[in-house]
Tab-separated table of C-alpha atoms and ligand atoms in Angstrom:
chain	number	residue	atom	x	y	z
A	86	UNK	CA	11.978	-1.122	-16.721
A	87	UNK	CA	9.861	-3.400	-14.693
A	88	UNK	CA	7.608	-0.748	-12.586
A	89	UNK	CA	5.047	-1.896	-10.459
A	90	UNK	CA	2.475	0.152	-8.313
A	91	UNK	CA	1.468	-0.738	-4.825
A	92	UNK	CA	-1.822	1.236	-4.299
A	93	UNK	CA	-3.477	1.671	-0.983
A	94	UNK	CA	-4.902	4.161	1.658
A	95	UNK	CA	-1.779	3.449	3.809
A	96	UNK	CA	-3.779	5.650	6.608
A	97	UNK	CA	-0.982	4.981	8.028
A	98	UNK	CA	2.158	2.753	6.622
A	99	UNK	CA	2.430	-0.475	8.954
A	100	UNK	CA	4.871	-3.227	8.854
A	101	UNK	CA	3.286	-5.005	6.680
A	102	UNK	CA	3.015	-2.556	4.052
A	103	UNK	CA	6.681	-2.305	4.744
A	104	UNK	CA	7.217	-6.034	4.270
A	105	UNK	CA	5.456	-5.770	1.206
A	106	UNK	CA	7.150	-3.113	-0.499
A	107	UNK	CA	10.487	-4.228	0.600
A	108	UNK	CA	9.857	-7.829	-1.150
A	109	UNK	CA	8.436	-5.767	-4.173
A	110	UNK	CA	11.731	-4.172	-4.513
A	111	UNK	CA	12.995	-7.705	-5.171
A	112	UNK	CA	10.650	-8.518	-8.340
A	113	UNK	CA	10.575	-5.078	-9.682
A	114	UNK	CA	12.755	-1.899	-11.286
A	115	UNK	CA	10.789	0.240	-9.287
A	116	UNK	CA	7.873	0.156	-6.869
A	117	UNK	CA	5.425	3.140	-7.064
A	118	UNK	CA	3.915	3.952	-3.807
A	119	UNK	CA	0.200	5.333	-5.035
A	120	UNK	CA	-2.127	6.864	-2.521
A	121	UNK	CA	-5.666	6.517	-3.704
A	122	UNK	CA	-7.453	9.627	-2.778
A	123	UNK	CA	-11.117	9.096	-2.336
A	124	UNK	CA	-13.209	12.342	-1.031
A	125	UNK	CA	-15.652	10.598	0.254
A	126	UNK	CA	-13.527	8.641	2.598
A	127	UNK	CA	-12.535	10.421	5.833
A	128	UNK	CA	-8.486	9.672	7.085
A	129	UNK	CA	-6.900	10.175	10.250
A	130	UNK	CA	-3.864	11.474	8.609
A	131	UNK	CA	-3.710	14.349	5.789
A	132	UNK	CA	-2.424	13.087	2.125
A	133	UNK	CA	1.129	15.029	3.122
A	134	UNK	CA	1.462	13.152	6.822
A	135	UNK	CA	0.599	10.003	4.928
A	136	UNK	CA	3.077	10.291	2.031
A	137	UNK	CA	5.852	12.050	4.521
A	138	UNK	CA	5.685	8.871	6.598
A	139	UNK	CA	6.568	6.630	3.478
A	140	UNK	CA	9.015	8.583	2.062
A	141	UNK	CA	10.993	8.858	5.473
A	142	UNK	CA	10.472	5.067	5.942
A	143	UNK	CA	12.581	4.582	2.594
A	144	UNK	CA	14.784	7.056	2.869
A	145	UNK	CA	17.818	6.758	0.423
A	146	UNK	CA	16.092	4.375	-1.649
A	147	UNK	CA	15.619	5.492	-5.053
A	148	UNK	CA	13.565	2.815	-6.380
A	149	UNK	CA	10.542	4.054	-4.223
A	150	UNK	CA	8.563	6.429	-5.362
A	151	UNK	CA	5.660	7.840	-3.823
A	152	UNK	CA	2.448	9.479	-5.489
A	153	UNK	CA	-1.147	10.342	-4.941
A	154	UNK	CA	-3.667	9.778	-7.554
A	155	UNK	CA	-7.728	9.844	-7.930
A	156	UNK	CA	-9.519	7.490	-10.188
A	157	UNK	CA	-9.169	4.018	-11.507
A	158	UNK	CA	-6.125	2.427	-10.411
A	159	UNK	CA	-5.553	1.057	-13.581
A	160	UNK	CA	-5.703	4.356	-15.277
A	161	UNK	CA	-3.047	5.832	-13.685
A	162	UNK	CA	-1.022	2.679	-14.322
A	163	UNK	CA	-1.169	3.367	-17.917
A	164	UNK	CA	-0.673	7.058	-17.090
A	165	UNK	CA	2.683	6.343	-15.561
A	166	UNK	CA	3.438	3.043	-17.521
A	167	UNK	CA	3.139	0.587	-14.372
A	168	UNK	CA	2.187	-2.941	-15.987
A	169	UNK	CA	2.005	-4.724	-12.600
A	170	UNK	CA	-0.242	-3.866	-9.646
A	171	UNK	CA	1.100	-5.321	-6.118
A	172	UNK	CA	-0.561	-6.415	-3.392
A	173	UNK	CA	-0.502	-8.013	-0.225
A	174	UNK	CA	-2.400	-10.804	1.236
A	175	UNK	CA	-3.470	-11.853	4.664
A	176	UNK	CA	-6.448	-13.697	4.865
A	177	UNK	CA	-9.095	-15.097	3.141
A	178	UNK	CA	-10.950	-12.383	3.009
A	179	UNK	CA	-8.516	-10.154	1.414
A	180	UNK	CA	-7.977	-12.495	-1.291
A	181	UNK	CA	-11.910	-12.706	-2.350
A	182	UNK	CA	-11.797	-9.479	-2.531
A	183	UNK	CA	-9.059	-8.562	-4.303
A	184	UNK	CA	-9.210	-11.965	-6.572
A	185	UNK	CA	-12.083	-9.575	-8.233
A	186	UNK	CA	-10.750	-6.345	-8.625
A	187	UNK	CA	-7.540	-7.866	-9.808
A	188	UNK	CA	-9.702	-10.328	-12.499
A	189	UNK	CA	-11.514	-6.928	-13.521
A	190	UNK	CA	-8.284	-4.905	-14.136
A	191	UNK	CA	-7.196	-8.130	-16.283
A	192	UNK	CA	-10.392	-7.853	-18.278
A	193	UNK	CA	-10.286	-4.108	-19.175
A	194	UNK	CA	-6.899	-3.676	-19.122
A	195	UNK	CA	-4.337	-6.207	-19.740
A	196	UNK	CA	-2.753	-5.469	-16.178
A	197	UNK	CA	-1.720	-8.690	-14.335
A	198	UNK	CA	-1.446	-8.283	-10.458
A	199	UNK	CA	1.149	-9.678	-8.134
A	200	UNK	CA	0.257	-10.798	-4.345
A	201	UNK	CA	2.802	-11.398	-2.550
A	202	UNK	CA	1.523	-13.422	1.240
A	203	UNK	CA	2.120	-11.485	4.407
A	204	UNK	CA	4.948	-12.390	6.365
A	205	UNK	CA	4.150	-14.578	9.433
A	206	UNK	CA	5.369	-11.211	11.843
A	207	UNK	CA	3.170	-8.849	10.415
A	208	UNK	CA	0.065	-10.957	8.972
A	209	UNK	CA	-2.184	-9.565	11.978
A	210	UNK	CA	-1.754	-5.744	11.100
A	211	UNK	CA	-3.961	-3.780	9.863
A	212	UNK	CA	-4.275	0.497	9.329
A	213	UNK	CA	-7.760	0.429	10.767
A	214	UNK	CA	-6.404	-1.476	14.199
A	215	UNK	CA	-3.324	0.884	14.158
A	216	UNK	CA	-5.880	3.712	14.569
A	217	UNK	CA	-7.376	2.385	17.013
A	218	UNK	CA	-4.625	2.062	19.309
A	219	UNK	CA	-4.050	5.130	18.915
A	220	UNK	CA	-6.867	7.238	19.398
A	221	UNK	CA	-7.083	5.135	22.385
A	222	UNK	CA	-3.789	5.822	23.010
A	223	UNK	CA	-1.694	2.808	23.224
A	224	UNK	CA	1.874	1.797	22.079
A	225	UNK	CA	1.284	1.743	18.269
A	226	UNK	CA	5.723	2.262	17.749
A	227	UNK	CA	5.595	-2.012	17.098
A	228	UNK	CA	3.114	-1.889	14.683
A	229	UNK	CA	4.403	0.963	12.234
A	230	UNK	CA	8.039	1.435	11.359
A	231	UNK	CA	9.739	4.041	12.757
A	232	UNK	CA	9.009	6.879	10.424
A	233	UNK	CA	5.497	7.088	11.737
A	234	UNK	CA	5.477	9.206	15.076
A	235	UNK	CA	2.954	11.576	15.934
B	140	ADP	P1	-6.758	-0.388	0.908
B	140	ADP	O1	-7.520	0.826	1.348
B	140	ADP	O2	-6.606	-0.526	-0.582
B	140	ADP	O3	-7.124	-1.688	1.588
B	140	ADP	P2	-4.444	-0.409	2.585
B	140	ADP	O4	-3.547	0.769	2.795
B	140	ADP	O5	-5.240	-0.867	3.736
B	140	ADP	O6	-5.313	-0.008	1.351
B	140	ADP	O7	-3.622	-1.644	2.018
B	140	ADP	C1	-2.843	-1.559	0.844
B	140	ADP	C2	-2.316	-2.949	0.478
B	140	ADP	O8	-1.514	-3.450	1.535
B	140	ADP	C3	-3.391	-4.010	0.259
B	140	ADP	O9	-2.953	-4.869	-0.778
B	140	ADP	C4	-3.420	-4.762	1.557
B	140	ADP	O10	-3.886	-6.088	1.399
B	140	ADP	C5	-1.966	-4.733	1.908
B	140	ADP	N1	-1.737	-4.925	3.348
B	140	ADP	C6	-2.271	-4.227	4.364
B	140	ADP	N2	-1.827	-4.694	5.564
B	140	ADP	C7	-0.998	-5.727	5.270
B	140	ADP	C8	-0.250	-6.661	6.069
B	140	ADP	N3	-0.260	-6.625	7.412
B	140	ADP	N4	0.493	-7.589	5.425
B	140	ADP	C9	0.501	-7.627	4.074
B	140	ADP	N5	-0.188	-6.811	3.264
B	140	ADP	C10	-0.938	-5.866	3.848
């Protein structure tokens, strides 16, 4: 079984977290949601509103799973015998920071991570510009799929 995990804050799921497990679900078995729960870090949605969203968004798909976990990503790979890491890329940006962490897991690990490139629609969204808009109260609907409604 080919099982990947797609870690993230997903504070909340957009579309392009969508895009990118949906195309995940192409390459792999299964495609393990993982929220990484840092205390320090303060969300706008609870762990529970954050994994209820995902789990409604794939509804009836049984290849989706969706976790929580603290620690090194990698550890919990091993813990639930991922051996791929996914993750999306939008910019330049994203990839210097990610080439790292991925080249790190590589090192202690063995782990190999797959990007996959933002589709064209949804290369501009972000979490921390869906929050925005709506703590300022504008039409966030086009930017989230429809399992996120507050
Ligand atoms: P993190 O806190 O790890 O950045 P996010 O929830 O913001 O977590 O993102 C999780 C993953 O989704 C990352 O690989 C990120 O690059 C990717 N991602 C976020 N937004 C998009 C988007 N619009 N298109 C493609 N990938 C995205």
């Amino acid at each position: 079984m080919r099982r990947a995990i797609f870690p993230g804050s997903f504070d909340p799921i957009t579309l392009g977290h969508h895009d990118i497990i949906s195309r995940g679900l192409e390459l792999f078995d299964e495609v393990v949601v993982a929220i990484g729960v840092n205390a320090n870090k303060k969300y706008m949605f609870s762990l529970e509103e954050r994994m209820g969203f995902i789990e409604k968004a794939f509804k009836g798909k049984p290849n989706i799973k969706v976790v929580s976990y603290s620690g090194l990503t990698v550890d919990f790979c091993k813990e639930i015998e991922a051996g791929f890491i996914l993750r999306g890329l939008r910019n330049p940006a994203d990839f210097e920071f990610e080439k790292a962490i991925a080249h790190t897991n590589k090192v202690l690990t063995g782990i190999d991570t797959v990007f996959l490139l933002t589709a064209s629609g949804t290369s501009f969204i972000s979490s921390s510009i869906v929050r925005d808009v709506i703590r300022n109260g504008g039409d966030y609907t086009r930017l989230v799929p429809a399992a996120v409604r507050i």
